[in-house]
């Protein structure tokens, strides 16, 4: 029986989620947003879990974001409405899937960064007698998707000429600034990006387009985004679980550690081989701890100086400091994951814990939904 | 209807597997092994697919390898017998799972690299009236698991004193040499490792231990391993699907390209945003194309000079050479994946194709089996 088991008795490798810390993170972000009179539209691409999305909405989020149509399908199947798909729906098969999903859930919203795409979406909608809320995706320097700010008005004009599309506003995501270590530098660069988007939002609304959504921002800039004029809601993702990559940047009150939010997610791994002098081999490697972002942080054993290194597809190397006991096969290691999003996507479930005991198992129901 | 669809009409991102190329790779390796009077014991950790394991056995493989007990469970459920688990079964929960699986399939074999582990396995087996084939895992320089060669005889002695364990031989895997670019350097280093293991095998058999298995080697050293004395079988994995990381090393006949095997696996991705001058954004990123090994190789468009760069969790950047047509949203890109093992583990199925048309869908039934 898994329920009531101590987390260190779980089979490994596995992901555990401390629900008290998770809810603390959800409430902290929601409270900060409310105080600034902004909304939250948290990104489900991070946690890939309808159960977490429902909690975020329950705490007051205006909706959630999905990166792909398949994630949106999973969220809708999981009872979540008000989903914004943050990347263009650009291929014929994806447009087909969007049409099918829209019939189930008319609250969907998508972004557009291409005039031809606007026309194609409009045609598909019209043929089916449907209509769709859309945002103009503005490129504020990441160059991944979005139109240049100076071309946004033209695209807004094309969209507003499409009777099956309802222009609701704009999206701007400055992904390139989220992990800048210095808070001051991050603040300066992020504001430069987001204020450019705010100008566009001003132009679009002044031109008479009836826009009520200006969405963007992320965990690394959340407290900076809250001061951006006209920004209506924040697409924060990682704050809810956290990871080593975000822990390593500074925040307003601490230049060395982003300690506004606490890691609610950890990975448990076991020692499987211990024949070397200064390190042991554990059962978590590339396939359970995505090699990206920052090095995982060892929480248990809690003595300082334990470090994790990737050691192939299935294994990791735990180096331990001189003078500490040599770990033995079967010993459990607890780690803060390197980069939360792609690591969560490697697992089928979270073991949900409270006070170190398992109280529930939540399916990672959007895992592998990459289309 | 998916069957008979052209591969470029499939929704993306997705993995496609050319079954004719796959079978060519399987036959080529089997033929080479047979000519050298060696066996194959291909590693299923690469393809994570019982359907491929069954084909490898059908072509003559003596068994297959699994990295974890959960993979072995999946293989047994998929009708595959003769599974060797290549990493130590070191924790109480894993030993429990091994005992359960052994009741279903007595042909299982495991490795041991620790005396205490031998005793624990023996105790668990005795309590249940079971017995188990085991190999001594020899560390030939990777330092990830295995005992030092000079301690192998002592461990063999402990194992032979355990009545529920049947010592069958040794395992030696020189993972650290598989991707050395120069064939001659790889040959030299690999032979030094494997000849050390062969010495151990000689000692163990001379001492009267009834050993008939000396397993090891990999795709990068397959033709070198075939000359190692006493080596009975090769744990080759990647050869069956190939990847960009292996393509980039040299082989005996070509110093710049490992062209003994042909990539049977490719990833299809679509352009989703095309607002920049020298690159476009595609729908495959960290979550579908594992960032490890080598850069993915662009096969379609087939003009030279197209390159792939990771561009976040969900996206990639395709740079294209001046003078070629600017790709448009919806255009399909075909890539050889960076590192096959962790990339396959991100997907639930292979679209199996022959002459570019889908003829079947094979579940990646060991996907996510990391325990």
XYZ file of C-alpha atoms in Angstrom:
742
model
C 0.000 0.000 0.000
C 1.531 3.265 -1.154
C -0.717 5.628 0.844
C 0.817 6.609 4.216
C 4.209 5.190 3.202
C 7.232 7.317 4.140
C 8.685 8.905 1.017
C 12.055 7.255 1.560
C 10.413 3.834 1.327
C 9.155 4.468 -2.225
C 10.724 2.562 -5.082
C 13.164 4.698 -7.052
C 13.730 6.673 -9.176
C 10.487 8.591 -8.598
C 9.173 12.131 -8.310
C 7.677 13.308 -5.040
C 5.619 16.445 -4.650
C 5.190 18.069 -1.236
C 1.603 19.293 -1.410
C 1.992 21.764 1.453
C 4.940 23.449 -0.242
C 3.109 23.311 -3.580
C 0.054 25.044 -2.135
C 2.292 27.606 -0.419
C 3.833 28.462 -3.792
C 0.419 28.670 -5.473
C -0.936 30.975 -2.740
C 2.169 33.175 -2.623
C 2.087 33.873 -6.353
C -1.685 34.398 -6.338
C -1.457 36.832 -3.400
C 1.292 38.844 -5.077
C -0.692 39.058 -8.310
C -3.856 40.101 -6.507
C -2.016 42.840 -4.620
C -0.806 44.219 -7.966
C -4.292 43.861 -9.469
C -3.063 41.361 -12.030
C -4.345 37.900 -12.861
C -2.441 34.605 -13.193
C -2.617 32.281 -16.197
C -0.117 29.602 -15.054
C 1.625 27.458 -17.651
C 0.709 23.764 -17.527
C 3.648 22.840 -19.765
C 5.723 22.857 -16.566
C 3.749 20.414 -14.423
C 1.853 18.497 -17.149
C -0.790 17.681 -14.552
C -4.500 18.518 -14.604
C -4.715 18.065 -10.841
C -2.233 20.921 -10.351
C -3.964 23.067 -12.989
C -7.275 22.627 -11.160
C -5.608 23.746 -7.909
C -4.177 26.828 -9.603
C -7.613 27.743 -10.926
C -9.169 26.977 -7.555
C -6.763 29.467 -5.987
C -7.930 32.175 -8.372
C -6.070 31.815 -11.691
C -8.010 33.255 -14.643
C -7.110 30.227 -16.794
C -4.075 28.136 -17.663
C -1.639 27.993 -20.563
C -0.694 24.998 -22.709
C 2.209 24.860 -25.140
C 0.647 22.372 -27.548
C -2.817 21.347 -28.743
C -2.287 17.877 -27.250
C -1.720 19.447 -23.822
C -4.900 21.479 -24.245
C -6.777 18.279 -25.154
C -5.477 16.677 -21.963
C -6.438 19.670 -19.833
C -9.952 19.775 -21.272
C -10.263 16.022 -20.670
C -9.129 16.735 -17.109
C -11.928 19.240 -16.560
C -9.900 22.426 -17.039
C -11.451 25.278 -19.042
C -10.006 28.620 -20.065
C -6.930 27.205 -21.783
C -4.654 29.469 -23.835
C -2.366 27.644 -26.293
C 0.776 29.776 -26.315
C 2.301 28.601 -29.616
C 0.916 29.021 -33.138
C -1.438 26.310 -34.466
C 0.268 26.222 -37.807
C -0.254 22.926 -39.621
C -3.422 21.475 -41.238
C -3.513 18.528 -38.790
C -3.188 20.818 -35.801
C -5.952 23.077 -37.092
C -8.158 19.969 -37.420
C -7.423 19.034 -33.808
C -8.149 22.581 -32.684
C -11.534 22.537 -34.409
C -12.463 19.252 -32.714
C -11.401 20.528 -29.313
C -13.172 23.853 -29.768
C -16.460 21.996 -30.222
C -15.937 20.492 -26.770
C -14.674 23.677 -25.158
C -15.486 27.099 -26.636
C -13.343 28.833 -23.959
C -10.098 27.940 -25.779
C -7.840 30.774 -26.891
C -4.878 30.647 -29.300
C -2.131 32.954 -30.528
C -1.401 33.987 -34.112
C 1.858 35.332 -35.539
C 1.244 35.007 -39.282
C -1.358 36.586 -41.583
C -1.827 33.478 -43.710
C -2.399 31.440 -40.538
C -5.140 33.882 -39.477
C -6.901 33.390 -42.804
C -6.596 29.595 -42.636
C -7.961 29.475 -39.091
C -10.828 31.744 -40.086
C -11.688 29.526 -43.070
C -11.711 26.370 -40.944
C -13.888 28.018 -38.310
C -16.335 29.418 -40.838
C -16.781 26.028 -42.507
C -17.825 24.633 -39.145
C -19.802 27.613 -37.890
C -17.370 28.145 -35.031
C -15.574 31.184 -33.653
C -12.374 31.530 -31.644
C -10.678 33.945 -29.237
C -7.207 34.886 -30.451
C -4.220 36.958 -29.376
C -1.508 38.531 -31.494
C 1.779 36.914 -30.468
C 4.425 39.659 -30.200
C 8.123 38.812 -30.478
C 9.932 40.789 -27.806
C 13.394 39.440 -28.566
C 13.266 35.661 -28.114
C 12.690 35.338 -31.902
C 11.035 31.940 -31.435
C 7.516 32.910 -32.392
C 5.602 36.149 -32.658
C 5.520 39.084 -35.052
C 7.870 42.037 -34.705
C 6.181 44.776 -32.608
C 6.086 47.103 -35.622
C 4.077 44.559 -37.590
C 1.553 43.826 -34.852
C -0.979 46.452 -35.945
C -1.071 45.064 -39.466
C -1.698 41.535 -38.178
C -4.356 42.844 -35.759
C -6.028 44.437 -38.778
C -6.032 41.152 -40.720
C -7.437 39.298 -37.706
C -10.171 41.835 -37.135
C -11.143 41.385 -40.778
C -11.706 37.664 -40.126
C -15.305 37.307 -38.910
C -14.753 33.962 -37.145
C -11.794 35.253 -35.115
C -12.330 37.408 -32.012
C -9.242 39.517 -31.324
C -8.860 39.594 -27.556
C -5.390 41.123 -27.156
C -1.703 40.275 -27.233
C 0.838 37.826 -25.832
C 4.508 38.675 -25.183
C 6.969 36.211 -23.659
C 10.568 37.264 -22.987
C 11.956 33.780 -22.457
C 15.494 34.981 -23.035
C 15.580 37.035 -19.818
C 13.984 34.612 -17.328
C 17.255 33.055 -16.120
C 19.577 36.097 -16.052
C 21.338 35.685 -12.708
C 21.438 39.357 -11.649
C 18.024 40.619 -10.609
C 18.833 44.202 -11.629
C 20.011 43.196 -15.085
C 17.020 40.888 -15.498
C 14.714 43.703 -14.397
C 16.210 46.172 -16.858
C 16.115 43.790 -19.813
C 12.689 42.389 -19.035
C 11.119 45.822 -18.657
C 12.637 46.916 -21.972
C 10.949 43.929 -23.648
C 7.625 44.123 -21.888
C 7.278 47.906 -22.151
C 7.701 47.545 -25.911
C 4.804 45.058 -25.818
C 2.809 47.457 -23.646
C 3.260 50.147 -26.310
C 1.841 47.746 -28.879
C -1.084 46.994 -26.577
C -1.668 50.771 -26.253
C -1.642 51.213 -30.034
C -3.969 48.290 -30.624
C -6.533 49.462 -28.087
C -6.284 53.120 -29.187
C -6.955 51.978 -32.747
C -10.294 50.730 -31.480
C -9.627 46.991 -31.318
C -11.583 45.750 -28.298
C -8.709 44.106 -26.393
C -8.845 42.979 -22.792
C -5.890 40.543 -22.602
C -2.180 41.362 -22.420
C -0.573 38.144 -21.229
C 3.071 37.234 -20.711
C 5.928 37.011 -18.269
C 7.358 34.107 -16.337
C 8.637 32.889 -12.992
C 12.036 34.597 -13.269
C 10.452 37.998 -13.882
C 7.172 37.621 -11.975
C 7.731 40.537 -9.583
C 9.066 42.680 -12.434
C 6.111 41.841 -14.686
C 3.689 42.917 -11.957
C 4.729 46.544 -12.596
C 4.319 46.408 -16.391
C 1.502 48.786 -17.404
C -1.585 47.159 -18.949
C -0.214 43.648 -18.502
C -3.314 41.740 -17.439
C -1.945 38.323 -16.489
C 1.230 36.331 -15.888
C 2.116 33.017 -17.578
C 4.214 31.763 -14.671
C 5.128 28.085 -14.753
C 8.109 26.851 -12.749
C 7.227 28.688 -9.486
C 4.819 25.919 -8.505
C 7.457 23.146 -8.343
C 10.800 24.994 -8.773
C 14.121 23.541 -9.907
C 17.885 23.926 -9.539
C 18.070 26.208 -12.584
C 15.712 28.766 -11.017
C 17.192 28.371 -7.541
C 20.555 29.501 -8.960
C 19.406 32.958 -10.080
C 19.118 35.940 -7.760
C 15.925 37.668 -6.643
C 15.115 41.153 -5.400
C 15.975 40.333 -1.790
C 18.784 37.815 -2.329
C 21.411 38.203 -5.082
C 22.550 34.556 -4.807
C 19.379 32.532 -4.477
C 15.887 32.755 -5.878
C 14.198 31.957 -2.570
C 10.757 33.483 -3.189
C 9.405 30.004 -3.868
C 10.439 26.677 -2.315
C 11.036 23.453 -4.268
C 7.931 21.300 -3.823
C 9.249 18.724 -6.284
C 12.155 16.386 -5.589
C 13.520 13.238 -7.157
C 14.361 10.164 -5.105
C 17.161 7.900 -6.262
C 18.958 4.920 -4.705
C 22.592 3.922 -4.559
C 23.083 0.830 -6.733
C 26.865 0.427 -6.787
C 29.481 1.550 -4.266
C 32.872 0.182 -5.293
C 34.704 3.499 -5.715
C 36.441 5.697 -3.168
C 34.943 9.154 -3.591
C 31.622 8.509 -5.308
C 28.762 6.038 -5.638
C 26.428 5.225 -8.524
C 22.699 5.971 -8.228
C 19.743 4.815 -10.325
C 18.788 8.194 -11.866
C 20.414 9.315 -15.121
C 19.479 11.061 -18.353
C 16.163 9.226 -18.590
C 14.875 10.420 -15.191
C 16.688 13.708 -14.568
C 16.834 15.742 -17.753
C 20.353 16.964 -18.501
C 19.565 20.655 -18.925
C 19.557 23.813 -16.881
C 21.594 23.464 -13.720
C 23.118 20.595 -11.789
C 20.608 18.883 -9.501
C 20.976 19.895 -5.844
C 21.396 17.101 -3.271
C 19.048 17.586 -0.271
C 19.578 14.182 1.364
C 22.043 13.332 2.770
C 21.844 16.843 4.189
C 25.567 17.243 4.844
C 27.133 19.773 2.501
C 29.401 18.705 -0.331
C 27.355 15.932 -1.958
C 27.080 16.562 -5.692
C 25.311 14.860 -8.586
C 26.781 14.230 -12.057
C 25.051 12.496 -14.962
C 26.580 9.056 -15.539
C 24.805 7.707 -18.611
C 21.194 7.072 -19.567
C 20.234 5.201 -16.393
C 22.790 6.273 -13.807
C 24.121 9.203 -11.829
C 27.308 9.735 -9.849
C 27.042 11.079 -6.302
C 30.342 12.504 -5.102
C 30.614 12.800 -1.362
C 32.990 14.825 0.782
C 35.938 13.272 2.617
C 35.048 12.432 6.176
C 31.394 11.529 5.536
C 30.231 7.924 5.630
C 30.538 6.047 2.351
C 26.963 5.553 1.089
C 25.910 1.921 0.658
C 23.719 0.228 -1.964
C 20.091 0.898 -1.093
C 20.737 4.320 0.491
C 18.253 6.932 -0.739
C 19.366 10.268 -2.213
C 16.922 13.196 -2.569
C 17.541 15.847 -5.207
C 16.079 19.079 -6.513
C 15.765 18.450 -10.243
C 17.871 20.246 -12.841
C 15.102 21.639 -15.081
C 11.571 20.878 -13.967
C 9.623 20.921 -17.251
C 11.474 18.258 -19.266
C 12.172 16.159 -16.149
C 8.489 15.932 -15.157
C 7.775 14.895 -18.752
C 9.844 11.723 -18.126
C 7.439 10.389 -15.460
C 3.883 9.087 -15.344
C 2.996 10.169 -11.818
C 3.787 12.315 -8.810
C 3.827 10.743 -5.373
C 2.063 13.458 -3.395
C 3.364 13.790 0.126
C 2.508 15.744 3.251
C 4.870 15.682 6.214
C 7.026 13.165 4.338
C 4.221 10.593 3.941
C 2.416 9.697 0.734
C -1.166 10.974 0.739
C -2.024 10.619 -2.947
C -0.751 9.774 -6.424
C -1.451 12.272 -9.203
C -1.130 11.191 -12.814
C 1.116 13.366 -14.980
C -1.666 13.154 -17.519
C -0.066 15.520 -20.058
C 3.231 13.584 -20.062
C 4.420 12.948 -23.606
C 1.764 15.252 -25.088
C 4.167 16.947 -27.444
C 2.015 17.352 -30.539
C -6.538 6.051 -41.101
C -2.829 5.979 -40.270
C -1.926 2.785 -42.183
C -0.696 3.498 -45.732
C -0.337 7.211 -44.996
C 2.832 8.843 -46.347
C 5.210 9.608 -43.490
C 5.218 13.316 -44.260
C 1.466 13.448 -43.660
C 1.805 12.256 -40.050
C 1.119 14.713 -37.245
C 4.321 15.997 -35.664
C 6.532 15.728 -33.728
C 6.714 11.939 -34.106
C 9.218 9.126 -34.471
C 9.265 7.051 -37.640
C 11.061 3.761 -38.022
C 11.957 2.423 -41.458
C 11.435 -1.310 -41.009
C 13.522 -2.275 -44.042
C 16.521 -0.339 -42.754
C 15.894 -1.693 -39.240
C 15.896 -5.290 -40.490
C 18.998 -4.588 -42.558
C 20.805 -3.414 -39.412
C 19.613 -6.427 -37.418
C 20.755 -8.865 -40.125
C 24.084 -7.124 -40.713
C 25.061 -7.311 -37.036
C 23.825 -10.887 -36.704
C 25.772 -11.970 -39.780
C 28.969 -10.361 -38.515
C 28.591 -12.026 -35.120
C 27.893 -15.404 -36.668
C 30.975 -15.160 -38.904
C 33.077 -14.529 -35.771
C 31.347 -17.370 -33.903
C 29.936 -14.959 -31.328
C 26.360 -14.449 -30.162
C 24.336 -11.233 -29.831
C 22.500 -10.122 -26.696
C 21.151 -6.743 -27.908
C 20.303 -4.056 -25.356
C 16.608 -3.179 -25.164
C 17.340 0.002 -23.190
C 17.981 1.628 -26.589
C 14.712 0.870 -28.362
C 12.416 0.235 -25.348
C 10.239 -1.882 -27.614
C 9.300 -5.563 -27.238
C 8.427 -5.769 -30.931
C 12.031 -4.919 -31.838
C 13.421 -7.279 -29.175
C 11.336 -10.118 -30.641
C 12.746 -9.348 -34.097
C 16.307 -9.404 -32.747
C 15.695 -12.793 -31.152
C 13.982 -14.030 -34.280
C 17.119 -13.128 -36.241
C 19.213 -15.251 -33.908
C 20.073 -13.250 -30.796
C 20.771 -15.438 -27.743
C 18.699 -13.131 -25.506
C 18.303 -9.421 -24.826
C 19.579 -7.017 -22.180
C 17.566 -4.678 -19.962
C 19.008 -1.894 -17.831
C 16.329 -1.995 -15.118
C 13.982 -4.518 -13.539
C 10.993 -2.541 -14.865
C 12.296 -2.966 -18.415
C 12.702 -6.697 -17.811
C 9.097 -6.819 -16.521
C 7.959 -5.129 -19.727
C 9.956 -7.498 -21.916
C 8.613 -10.575 -20.146
C 5.084 -9.171 -20.477
C 5.873 -8.697 -24.181
C 6.777 -12.366 -24.593
C 10.556 -12.014 -24.521
C 12.576 -14.572 -22.548
C 16.306 -14.768 -21.866
C 16.610 -11.271 -20.395
C 19.849 -10.171 -18.708
C 19.508 -7.166 -16.388
C 22.832 -5.348 -16.820
C 22.808 -3.261 -13.623
C 22.902 -4.470 -10.005
C 19.569 -5.235 -8.307
C 20.597 -3.471 -5.144
C 17.616 -2.310 -3.077
C 15.061 -4.354 -1.091
C 12.166 -3.231 -3.323
C 14.045 -4.164 -6.469
C 14.920 -7.583 -5.035
C 11.199 -8.095 -4.304
C 10.341 -7.230 -7.903
C 13.049 -9.572 -9.166
C 11.651 -12.460 -7.100
C 8.156 -11.876 -8.512
C 9.426 -11.719 -12.062
C 11.610 -14.784 -11.634
C 8.529 -16.821 -10.740
C 7.075 -15.892 -14.130
C 10.309 -16.318 -16.054
C 13.131 -18.539 -14.716
C 15.365 -17.587 -17.693
C 16.215 -14.193 -16.146
C 19.864 -13.413 -15.435
C 21.340 -10.583 -13.338
C 24.753 -9.128 -12.536
C 26.346 -8.751 -9.110
C 29.169 -6.400 -8.111
C 28.980 -6.555 -4.297
C 29.426 -9.442 -1.865
C 26.667 -8.304 0.483
C 24.291 -8.067 -2.468
C 25.104 -11.694 -3.396
C 24.215 -12.823 0.105
C 20.962 -10.819 0.137
C 19.888 -12.185 -3.236
C 20.704 -15.718 -2.094
C 18.638 -15.271 1.085
C 15.619 -13.976 -0.834
C 15.842 -16.826 -3.329
C 16.236 -19.493 -0.656
C 13.192 -18.226 1.257
C 11.127 -18.716 -1.907
C 12.751 -21.930 -3.139
C 14.035 -20.164 -6.256
C 17.404 -20.053 -7.996
C 18.965 -17.499 -10.315
C 21.628 -17.241 -13.024
C 24.155 -14.527 -12.219
C 27.234 -12.892 -13.718
C 30.076 -11.090 -11.991
C 30.027 -7.498 -13.227
C 33.622 -6.427 -13.935
C 34.579 -2.753 -13.975
C 36.893 -2.229 -16.937
C 37.350 1.505 -16.441
C 33.893 3.108 -16.649
C 33.717 2.994 -12.815
C 29.912 3.060 -12.893
C 29.280 -0.451 -11.653
C 31.301 -3.638 -11.377
C 34.102 -4.884 -9.183
C 37.738 -4.197 -9.955
C 39.208 -7.092 -12.023
C 41.536 -8.034 -9.159
C 38.549 -8.528 -6.858
C 36.504 -10.601 -9.276
C 37.797 -13.998 -8.093
C 36.868 -13.212 -4.498
C 33.316 -12.227 -5.518
C 33.044 -15.336 -7.717
C 33.987 -17.370 -4.654
C 31.283 -15.744 -2.527
C 28.691 -16.311 -5.260
C 29.650 -19.951 -5.702
C 29.163 -20.373 -1.972
C 25.546 -19.200 -2.331
C 23.486 -22.291 -3.167
C 20.598 -20.383 -4.774
C 22.876 -18.486 -7.167
C 24.226 -20.124 -10.317
C 27.421 -18.411 -11.441
C 27.288 -18.322 -15.246
C 30.175 -15.992 -16.065
C 31.100 -12.317 -16.295
C 29.949 -9.031 -17.794
C 32.284 -6.202 -18.856
C 31.088 -2.983 -20.467
C 33.576 -0.331 -21.559
C 31.053 2.486 -22.025
C 33.794 5.101 -21.865
C 35.324 4.033 -25.201
C 32.198 3.578 -27.374
C 32.181 7.119 -28.799
C 35.923 7.760 -29.281
C 36.039 9.313 -32.763
C 39.227 7.644 -34.039
C 38.690 3.982 -34.817
C 42.326 3.099 -34.090
C 42.304 4.816 -30.708
C 38.958 3.260 -29.861
C 40.292 -0.144 -30.908
C 43.398 0.204 -28.754
C 41.544 1.389 -25.671
C 38.688 -1.061 -26.014
C 40.976 -4.056 -26.445
C 42.956 -3.016 -23.356
C 39.715 -3.022 -21.341
C 38.201 -6.169 -22.771
C 41.428 -8.180 -22.711
C 41.657 -7.406 -19.005
C 38.151 -8.846 -18.645
C 39.152 -11.860 -20.760
C 42.011 -12.524 -18.317
C 39.495 -12.527 -15.486
C 37.264 -14.922 -17.428
C 40.298 -17.185 -17.909
C 41.085 -17.126 -14.190
C 37.515 -17.820 -13.186
C 37.147 -20.792 -15.527
C 40.598 -22.162 -14.681
C 39.634 -22.033 -11.023
C 36.884 -24.474 -11.871
C 33.857 -22.187 -11.857
C 31.575 -23.549 -14.603
C 31.230 -20.358 -16.657
C 29.797 -20.159 -20.161
C 28.986 -16.440 -20.498
C 31.360 -13.531 -21.093
C 29.108 -10.705 -22.251
C 29.927 -7.090 -23.066
C 30.759 -4.607 -25.764
C 28.640 -2.114 -27.654
C 27.817 -0.626 -31.036
C 30.894 1.600 -31.192
C 33.258 -1.327 -30.634
C 31.240 -4.173 -32.173
C 33.832 -5.161 -34.797
C 36.625 -4.807 -32.230
C 34.763 -6.896 -29.644
C 34.362 -9.687 -32.176
C 38.093 -10.396 -31.856
C 38.186 -10.471 -28.045
C 39.124 -13.999 -26.894
C 36.440 -15.880 -24.954
C 33.883 -13.091 -25.331
C 30.681 -15.018 -25.953
C 28.178 -12.297 -26.835
C 27.797 -8.598 -27.620
C 25.436 -6.180 -25.827
C 24.987 -3.935 -28.847
C 22.154 -1.413 -28.620
C 22.215 1.664 -30.848
C 23.113 -0.144 -34.102
C 19.475 -1.064 -34.663
C 18.197 2.527 -34.949
C 21.395 4.670 -34.958
C 21.710 8.353 -34.067
C 23.734 11.479 -34.836
C 26.134 10.775 -31.967
C 27.186 7.420 -33.446
C 27.148 8.698 -37.035
C 29.817 11.238 -36.016
C 32.467 8.703 -35.013
C 34.749 6.914 -37.462
C 34.723 3.236 -38.351
C 37.315 0.833 -39.723
C 36.617 1.746 -43.343
C 35.743 5.428 -42.948
C 37.523 7.745 -40.494
C 34.780 10.416 -40.660
C 31.520 8.514 -40.559
C 30.278 5.403 -38.822
C 28.457 4.092 -41.884
C 28.328 0.372 -41.010
C 24.692 0.828 -39.987
C 22.071 3.169 -41.436
C 19.692 5.297 -39.351
C 16.327 3.521 -39.352
C 14.884 6.036 -36.889
C 14.061 9.632 -37.731
C 12.047 12.392 -36.119
C 9.509 14.430 -38.056
C 8.889 18.012 -37.043
C 6.916 20.881 -38.586
C 7.659 24.552 -39.034
C 5.356 26.550 -36.739
C 6.725 30.086 -37.038
C 8.646 31.723 -39.870
C 9.067 35.422 -39.126
C 12.876 35.558 -39.083
C 15.357 35.927 -41.924
C 17.785 33.034 -41.555
C 15.886 30.501 -39.487
C 12.430 29.111 -38.726
C 10.940 27.593 -35.572
C 9.878 23.926 -35.542
C 7.731 21.975 -33.090
C 10.455 19.668 -31.667
C 12.503 20.785 -28.661
C 13.938 19.344 -25.457
C 10.830 17.268 -24.786
C 10.971 15.376 -28.106
C 14.649 15.442 -29.110
C 16.831 14.812 -26.080
C 19.580 17.419 -25.752
C 22.529 15.058 -25.481
C 25.133 13.473 -27.703
C 25.422 15.248 -31.026
C 23.375 17.786 -32.932
C 20.490 16.214 -34.842
C 21.200 15.861 -38.573
C 18.657 17.355 -41.001
C 17.719 14.857 -43.773
C 14.785 16.802 -45.244
C 15.010 19.305 -46.830
C 17.887 17.418 -48.439
C 19.856 20.492 -49.501
C 23.036 20.841 -47.473
C 23.414 23.501 -44.832
C 20.186 23.085 -42.837
C 20.991 22.774 -39.133
C 18.971 22.175 -35.978
C 19.435 23.990 -32.645
C 17.398 23.423 -29.487
C 15.104 26.396 -28.846
C 13.413 25.624 -25.541
C 11.303 22.778 -24.190
C 8.908 22.602 -27.129
C 10.751 24.213 -30.024
C 13.753 23.919 -32.287
C 15.464 26.374 -34.627
C 16.188 25.300 -38.197
C 18.816 27.501 -39.797
C 18.831 27.387 -43.574
C 21.482 28.431 -46.039
C 21.251 31.627 -48.072
C 19.749 31.005 -51.465
C 17.358 28.233 -50.408
C 13.633 28.847 -50.150
C 12.431 30.201 -46.813
C 10.515 27.332 -45.172
C 6.855 28.102 -44.431
C 4.632 27.095 -41.489
C 3.499 23.520 -42.037
C 6.656 22.409 -43.897
C 7.975 19.092 -42.572
C 11.578 18.630 -41.433
C 13.087 15.142 -41.002
C 15.992 14.637 -38.612
C 18.322 11.926 -37.366
C 17.992 12.173 -33.588
C 20.803 13.361 -31.337
C 20.998 10.402 -28.917
C 18.611 7.558 -29.623
C 18.093 6.004 -26.153
C 16.771 9.006 -24.186
C 14.930 10.389 -27.233
C 12.964 7.172 -27.832
C 12.076 7.230 -24.137
C 10.139 10.484 -24.764
C 7.608 8.816 -27.089
C 4.828 6.243 -26.776
C 5.033 4.754 -30.260
C 6.988 4.302 -33.451
C 5.271 4.831 -36.769
C 6.690 1.895 -38.715
C 7.222 2.687 -42.365
C 8.247 0.841 -45.499
C 8.971 2.782 -48.702
C 7.898 5.970 -46.884
C 4.395 4.677 -46.056
C 3.096 3.694 -42.626
C 2.608 -0.069 -42.368
C 2.273 -0.447 -38.602
C 2.435 1.297 -35.207
C 4.626 -0.297 -32.528
C 4.152 0.696 -28.913
C 7.318 1.808 -27.123
C 6.120 -0.405 -24.301
C 9.202 0.070 -22.095
C 8.984 3.893 -22.296
C 9.297 5.445 -18.845
C 10.278 2.122 -17.260
C 13.117 3.615 -15.268
C 12.808 1.710 -11.989
